[in-house]
Coordinates of N, CA and C in Angstrom, one line a residue:
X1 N 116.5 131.1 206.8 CA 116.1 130.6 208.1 C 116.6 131.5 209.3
X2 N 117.6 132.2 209.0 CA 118.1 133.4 210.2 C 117.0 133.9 210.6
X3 N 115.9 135.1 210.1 CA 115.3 135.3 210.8 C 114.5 134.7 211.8
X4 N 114.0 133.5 211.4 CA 113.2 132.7 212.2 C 114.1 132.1 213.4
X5 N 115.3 131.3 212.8 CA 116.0 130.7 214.1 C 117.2 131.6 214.9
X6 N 117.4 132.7 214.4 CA 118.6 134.0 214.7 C 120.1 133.4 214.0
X7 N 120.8 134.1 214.5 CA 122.5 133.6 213.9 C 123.0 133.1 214.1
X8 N 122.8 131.5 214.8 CA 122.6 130.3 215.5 C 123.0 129.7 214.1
X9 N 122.0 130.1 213.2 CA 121.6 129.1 211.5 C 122.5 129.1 210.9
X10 N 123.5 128.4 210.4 CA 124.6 128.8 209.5 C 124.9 127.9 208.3
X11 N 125.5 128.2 207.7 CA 125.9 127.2 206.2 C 127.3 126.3 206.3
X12 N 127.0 125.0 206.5 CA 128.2 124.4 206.8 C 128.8 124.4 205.5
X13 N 129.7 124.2 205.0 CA 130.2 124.2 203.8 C 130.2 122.6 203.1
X14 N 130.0 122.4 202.4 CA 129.6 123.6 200.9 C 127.7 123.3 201.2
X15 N 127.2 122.8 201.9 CA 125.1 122.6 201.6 C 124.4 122.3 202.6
X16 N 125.2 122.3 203.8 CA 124.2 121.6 205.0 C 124.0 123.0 205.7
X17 N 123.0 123.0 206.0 CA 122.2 124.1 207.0 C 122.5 123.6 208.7
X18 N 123.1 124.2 209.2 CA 123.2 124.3 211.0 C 122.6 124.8 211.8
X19 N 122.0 124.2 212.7 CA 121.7 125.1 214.0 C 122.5 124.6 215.3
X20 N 123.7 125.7 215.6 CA 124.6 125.3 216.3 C 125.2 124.4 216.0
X21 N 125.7 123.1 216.3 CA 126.3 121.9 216.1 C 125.6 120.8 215.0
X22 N 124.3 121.3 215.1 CA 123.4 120.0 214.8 C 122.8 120.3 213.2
X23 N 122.5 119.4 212.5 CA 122.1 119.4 211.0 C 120.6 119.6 211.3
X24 N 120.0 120.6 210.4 CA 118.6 120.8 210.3 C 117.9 120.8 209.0
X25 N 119.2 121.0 207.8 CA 118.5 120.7 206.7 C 119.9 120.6 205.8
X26 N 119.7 120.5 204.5 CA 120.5 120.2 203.8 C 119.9 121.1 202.0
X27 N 121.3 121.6 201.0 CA 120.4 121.9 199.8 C 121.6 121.5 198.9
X28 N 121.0 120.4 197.9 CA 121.4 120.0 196.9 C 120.9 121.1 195.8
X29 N 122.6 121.1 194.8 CA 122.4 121.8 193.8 C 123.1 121.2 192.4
X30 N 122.2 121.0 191.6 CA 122.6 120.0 190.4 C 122.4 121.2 188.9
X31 N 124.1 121.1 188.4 CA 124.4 122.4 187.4 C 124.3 121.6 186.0
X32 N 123.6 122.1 185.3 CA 123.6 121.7 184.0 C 124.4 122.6 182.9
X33 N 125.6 122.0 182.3 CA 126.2 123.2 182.0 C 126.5 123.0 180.3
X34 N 126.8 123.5 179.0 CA 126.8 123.3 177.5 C 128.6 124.0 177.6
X35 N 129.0 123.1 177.3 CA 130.7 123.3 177.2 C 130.9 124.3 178.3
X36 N 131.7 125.4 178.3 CA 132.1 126.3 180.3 C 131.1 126.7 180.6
X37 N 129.9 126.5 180.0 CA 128.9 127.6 180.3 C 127.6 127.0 180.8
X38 N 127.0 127.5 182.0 CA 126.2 127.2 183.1 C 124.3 127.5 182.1
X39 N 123.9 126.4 182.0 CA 122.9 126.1 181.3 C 121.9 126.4 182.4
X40 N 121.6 125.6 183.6 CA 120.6 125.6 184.0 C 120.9 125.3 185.3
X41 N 119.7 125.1 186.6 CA 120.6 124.5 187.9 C 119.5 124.1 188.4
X42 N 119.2 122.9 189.0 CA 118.4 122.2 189.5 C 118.7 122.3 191.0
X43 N 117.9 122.8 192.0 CA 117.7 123.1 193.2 C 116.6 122.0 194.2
X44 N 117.4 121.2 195.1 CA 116.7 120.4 196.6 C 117.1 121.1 197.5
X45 N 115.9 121.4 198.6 CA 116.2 121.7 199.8 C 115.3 121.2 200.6
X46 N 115.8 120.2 201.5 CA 115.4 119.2 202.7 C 115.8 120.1 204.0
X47 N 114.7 120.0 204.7 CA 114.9 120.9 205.7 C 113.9 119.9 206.9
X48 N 114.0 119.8 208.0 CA 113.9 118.8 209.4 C 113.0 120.3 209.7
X49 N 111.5 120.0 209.6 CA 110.7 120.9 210.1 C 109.9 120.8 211.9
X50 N 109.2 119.5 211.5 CA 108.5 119.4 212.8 C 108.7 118.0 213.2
X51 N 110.0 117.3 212.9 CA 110.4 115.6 213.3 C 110.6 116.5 214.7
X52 N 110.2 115.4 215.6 CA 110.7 115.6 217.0 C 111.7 114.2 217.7
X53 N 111.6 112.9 216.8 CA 112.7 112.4 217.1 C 113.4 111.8 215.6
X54 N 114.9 111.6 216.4 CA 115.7 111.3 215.6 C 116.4 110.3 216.1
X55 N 116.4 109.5 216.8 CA 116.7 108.1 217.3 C 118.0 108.4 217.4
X56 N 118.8 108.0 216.6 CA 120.2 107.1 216.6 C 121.1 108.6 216.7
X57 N 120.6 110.1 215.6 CA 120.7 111.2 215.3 C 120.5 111.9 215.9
X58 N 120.2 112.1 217.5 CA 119.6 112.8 218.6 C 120.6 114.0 218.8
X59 N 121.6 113.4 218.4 CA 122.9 114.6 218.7 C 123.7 115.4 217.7
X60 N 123.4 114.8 216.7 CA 123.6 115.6 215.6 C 122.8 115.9 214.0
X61 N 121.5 116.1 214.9 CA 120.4 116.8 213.8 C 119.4 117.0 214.9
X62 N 118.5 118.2 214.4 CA 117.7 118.6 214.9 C 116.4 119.4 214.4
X63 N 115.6 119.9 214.6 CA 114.5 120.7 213.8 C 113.7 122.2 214.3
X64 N 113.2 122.8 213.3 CA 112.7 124.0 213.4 C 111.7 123.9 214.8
X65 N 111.0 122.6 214.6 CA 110.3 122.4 215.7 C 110.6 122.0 216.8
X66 N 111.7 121.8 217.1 CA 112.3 121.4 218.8 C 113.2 122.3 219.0
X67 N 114.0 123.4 217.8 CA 114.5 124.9 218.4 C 113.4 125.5 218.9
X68 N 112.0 125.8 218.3 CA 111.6 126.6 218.9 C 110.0 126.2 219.8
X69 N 110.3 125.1 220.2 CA 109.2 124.6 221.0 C 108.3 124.4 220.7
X70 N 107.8 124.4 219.1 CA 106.5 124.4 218.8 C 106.5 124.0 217.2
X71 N 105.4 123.2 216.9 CA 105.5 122.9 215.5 C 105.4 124.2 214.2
X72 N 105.9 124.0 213.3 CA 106.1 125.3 212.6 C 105.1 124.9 211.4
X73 N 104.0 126.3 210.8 CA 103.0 125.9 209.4 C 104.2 125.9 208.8
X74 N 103.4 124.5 207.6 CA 104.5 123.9 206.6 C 104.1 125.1 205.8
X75 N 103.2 125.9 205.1 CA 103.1 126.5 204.1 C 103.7 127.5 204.5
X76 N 103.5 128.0 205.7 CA 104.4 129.4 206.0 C 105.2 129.3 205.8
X77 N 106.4 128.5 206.2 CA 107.6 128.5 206.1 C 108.0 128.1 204.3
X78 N 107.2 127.6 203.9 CA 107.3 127.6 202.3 C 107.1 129.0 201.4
X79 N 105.9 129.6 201.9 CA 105.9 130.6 201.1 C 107.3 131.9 201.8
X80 N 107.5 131.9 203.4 CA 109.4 132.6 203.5 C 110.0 132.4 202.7
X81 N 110.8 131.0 202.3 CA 111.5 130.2 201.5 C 111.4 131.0 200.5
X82 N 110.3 130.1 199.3 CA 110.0 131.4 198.2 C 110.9 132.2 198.1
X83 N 110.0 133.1 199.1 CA 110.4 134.9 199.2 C 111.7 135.2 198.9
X84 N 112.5 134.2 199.5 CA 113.7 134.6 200.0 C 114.9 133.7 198.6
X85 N 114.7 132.7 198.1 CA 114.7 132.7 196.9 C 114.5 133.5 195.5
X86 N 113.6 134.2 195.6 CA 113.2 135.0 195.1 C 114.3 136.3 194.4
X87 N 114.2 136.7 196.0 CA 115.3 137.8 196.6 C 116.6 137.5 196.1
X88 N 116.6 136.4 196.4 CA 118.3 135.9 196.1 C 119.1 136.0 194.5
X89 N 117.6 135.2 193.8 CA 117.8 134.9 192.2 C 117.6 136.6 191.8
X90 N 116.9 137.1 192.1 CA 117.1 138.8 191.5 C 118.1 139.6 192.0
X91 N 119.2 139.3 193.0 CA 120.5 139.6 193.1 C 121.3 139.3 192.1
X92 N 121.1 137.4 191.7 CA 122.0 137.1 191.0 C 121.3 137.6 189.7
X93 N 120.4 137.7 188.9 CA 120.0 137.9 187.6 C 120.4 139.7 187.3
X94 N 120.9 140.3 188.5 CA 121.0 141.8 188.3 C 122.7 142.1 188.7
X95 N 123.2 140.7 188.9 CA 125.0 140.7 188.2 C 125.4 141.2 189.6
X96 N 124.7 140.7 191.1 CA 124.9 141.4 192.1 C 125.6 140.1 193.0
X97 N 126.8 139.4 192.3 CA 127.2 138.4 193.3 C 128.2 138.7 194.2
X98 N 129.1 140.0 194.0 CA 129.4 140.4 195.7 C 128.5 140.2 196.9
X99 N 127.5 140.7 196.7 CA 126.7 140.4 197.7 C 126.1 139.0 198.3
X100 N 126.0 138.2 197.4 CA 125.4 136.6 197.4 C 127.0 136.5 198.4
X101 N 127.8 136.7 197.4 CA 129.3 135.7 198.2 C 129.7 136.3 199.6
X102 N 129.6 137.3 199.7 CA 129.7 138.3 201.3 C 128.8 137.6 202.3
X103 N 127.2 137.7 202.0 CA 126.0 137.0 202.8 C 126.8 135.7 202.9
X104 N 126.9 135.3 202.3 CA 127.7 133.4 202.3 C 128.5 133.3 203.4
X105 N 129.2 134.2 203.2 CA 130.9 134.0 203.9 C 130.4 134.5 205.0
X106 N 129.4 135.5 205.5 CA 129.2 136.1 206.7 C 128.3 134.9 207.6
X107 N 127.8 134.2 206.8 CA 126.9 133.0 207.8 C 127.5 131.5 207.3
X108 N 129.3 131.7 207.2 CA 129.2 130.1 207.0 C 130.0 129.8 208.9
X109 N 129.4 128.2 208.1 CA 129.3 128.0 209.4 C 131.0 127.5 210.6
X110 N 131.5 128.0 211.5 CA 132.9 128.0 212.2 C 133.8 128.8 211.4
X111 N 133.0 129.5 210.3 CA 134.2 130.7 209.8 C 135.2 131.7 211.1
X112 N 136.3 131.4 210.8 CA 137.4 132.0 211.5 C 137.3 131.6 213.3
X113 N 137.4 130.0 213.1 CA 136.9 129.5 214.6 C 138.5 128.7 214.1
X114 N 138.8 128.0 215.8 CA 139.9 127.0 215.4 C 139.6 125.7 215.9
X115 N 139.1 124.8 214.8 CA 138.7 123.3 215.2 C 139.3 122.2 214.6
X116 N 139.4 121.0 215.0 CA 139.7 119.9 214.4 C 139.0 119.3 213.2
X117 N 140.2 119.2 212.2 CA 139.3 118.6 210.8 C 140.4 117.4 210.7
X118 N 139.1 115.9 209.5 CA 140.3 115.0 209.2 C 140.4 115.2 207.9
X119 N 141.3 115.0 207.5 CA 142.2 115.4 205.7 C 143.0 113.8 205.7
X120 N 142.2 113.1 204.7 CA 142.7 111.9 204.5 C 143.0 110.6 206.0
X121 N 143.9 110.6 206.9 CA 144.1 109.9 207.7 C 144.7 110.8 208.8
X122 N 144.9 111.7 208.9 CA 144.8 113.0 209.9 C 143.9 113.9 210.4
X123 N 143.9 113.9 211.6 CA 143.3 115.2 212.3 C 144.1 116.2 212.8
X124 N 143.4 117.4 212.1 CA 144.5 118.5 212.3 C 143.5 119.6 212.8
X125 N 144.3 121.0 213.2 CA 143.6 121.9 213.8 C 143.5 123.0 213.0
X126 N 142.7 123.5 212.6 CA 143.2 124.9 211.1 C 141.5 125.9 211.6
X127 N 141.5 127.0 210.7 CA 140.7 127.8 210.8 C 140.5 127.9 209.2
X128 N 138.7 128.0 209.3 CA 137.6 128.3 208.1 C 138.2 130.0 207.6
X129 N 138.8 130.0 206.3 CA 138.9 131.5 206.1 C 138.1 131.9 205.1
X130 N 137.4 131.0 204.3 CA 136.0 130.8 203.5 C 136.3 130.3 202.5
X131 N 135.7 130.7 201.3 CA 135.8 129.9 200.2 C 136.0 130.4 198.6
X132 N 137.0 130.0 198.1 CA 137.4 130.7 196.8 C 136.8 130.5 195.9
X133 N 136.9 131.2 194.7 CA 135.8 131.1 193.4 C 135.3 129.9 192.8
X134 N 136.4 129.4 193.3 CA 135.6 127.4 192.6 C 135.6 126.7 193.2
X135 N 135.1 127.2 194.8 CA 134.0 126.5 195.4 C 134.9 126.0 196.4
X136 N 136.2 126.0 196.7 CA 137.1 125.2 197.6 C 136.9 125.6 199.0
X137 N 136.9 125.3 200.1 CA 137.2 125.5 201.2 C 138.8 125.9 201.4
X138 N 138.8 127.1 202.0 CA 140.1 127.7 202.3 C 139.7 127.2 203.9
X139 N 141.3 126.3 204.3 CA 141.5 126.4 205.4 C 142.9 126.4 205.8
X140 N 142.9 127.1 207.2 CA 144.4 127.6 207.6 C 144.9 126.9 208.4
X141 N 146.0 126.0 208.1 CA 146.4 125.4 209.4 C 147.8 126.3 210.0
X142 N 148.5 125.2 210.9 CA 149.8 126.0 211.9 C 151.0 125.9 210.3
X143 N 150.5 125.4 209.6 CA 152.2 125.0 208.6 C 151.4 126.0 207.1
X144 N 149.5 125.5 206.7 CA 149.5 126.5 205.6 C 148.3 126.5 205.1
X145 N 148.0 127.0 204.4 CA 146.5 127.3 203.8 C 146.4 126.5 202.8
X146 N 145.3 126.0 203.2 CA 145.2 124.4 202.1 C 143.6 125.1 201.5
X147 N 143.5 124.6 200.4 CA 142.1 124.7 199.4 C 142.0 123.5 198.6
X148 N 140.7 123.4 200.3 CA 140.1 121.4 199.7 C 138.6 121.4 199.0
X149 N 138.7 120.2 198.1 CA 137.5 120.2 198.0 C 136.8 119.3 199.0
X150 N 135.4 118.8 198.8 CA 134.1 118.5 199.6 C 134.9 116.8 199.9
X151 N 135.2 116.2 199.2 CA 135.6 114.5 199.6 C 137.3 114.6 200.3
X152 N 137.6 115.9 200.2 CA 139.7 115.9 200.9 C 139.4 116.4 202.5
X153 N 138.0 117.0 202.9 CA 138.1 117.5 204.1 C 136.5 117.1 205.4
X154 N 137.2 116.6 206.2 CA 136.0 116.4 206.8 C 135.4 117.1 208.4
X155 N 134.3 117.4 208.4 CA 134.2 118.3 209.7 C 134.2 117.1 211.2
X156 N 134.9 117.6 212.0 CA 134.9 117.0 213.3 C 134.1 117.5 214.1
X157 N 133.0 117.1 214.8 CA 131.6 117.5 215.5 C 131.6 117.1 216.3
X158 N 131.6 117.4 217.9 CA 131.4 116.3 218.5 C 130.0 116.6 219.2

């Protein structure tokens, strides 16, 4: 979606799609795996194309169609998608995941920013330093670098 919305678009960690502050889409990824080994992967991606209201959500979601003032073709932006899919899976089938995890890390989203997160019954202040091979969020606080997973850390938005 960078090209279309610029580098505004980011990957909150670990599946939601951002534009700036606000949620525009989301991608579920379901691993089917035969003892350590990665069988198959079932792929959702929900994406807020041309909703223009969001009632209750007004402040923290938004769409392709109210970033850019105008309703967006659903097929066009499907056959991008595709493309870009495409692109992606022939990086990974040709053993090229430096590159997948670099792209990742270079568009996730408040990477090397300093904001407030809650961790259990605390808000604390730490910085996004990305994310290590099994998927953890590296984050840095004033005392230490903690590596949480998705239900130990939560983003503060306001």
């Amino acid at each position: 979606l960078q090209p279309l919305l610029g580098k505004a678009c980011k990957i909150k960690w670990p599946n939601d799609i951002y534009y700036h502050d606000k949620k525009i889409g989301g991608i579920l990824i379901e691993n089917v795996t035969k003892g350590y080994q990665l069988k198959e992967s079932i792929v959702g991606i929900g994406l807020n194309v041309n909703q223009k209201n969001f009632n209750l959500l007004e402040n923290k979601a938004s769409s392709i169609s109210k970033i850019l003032q105008q309703d967006y073709d659903l097929e066009k932006l499907l056959a991008q998608i595709c493309l870009n899919i495409e692109c992606r899976y022939l990086q990974l089938k040709a053993d090229k995941t430096g590159i997948l995890a670099h792209d990742y890390l270079q568009n996730l989203y408040r990477l090397n920013e300093l904001h407030f997160f809650q961790l259990d019954d605390e808000q604390i202040k730490g910085t996004i330093k990305g994310v290590n091979a099994q998927g953890k969020l590296l984050l840095e606080t004033e005392y230490d670098m903690k590596e949480l997973d998705l239900r130990e850390v939560k983003f503060i938005i306001n």
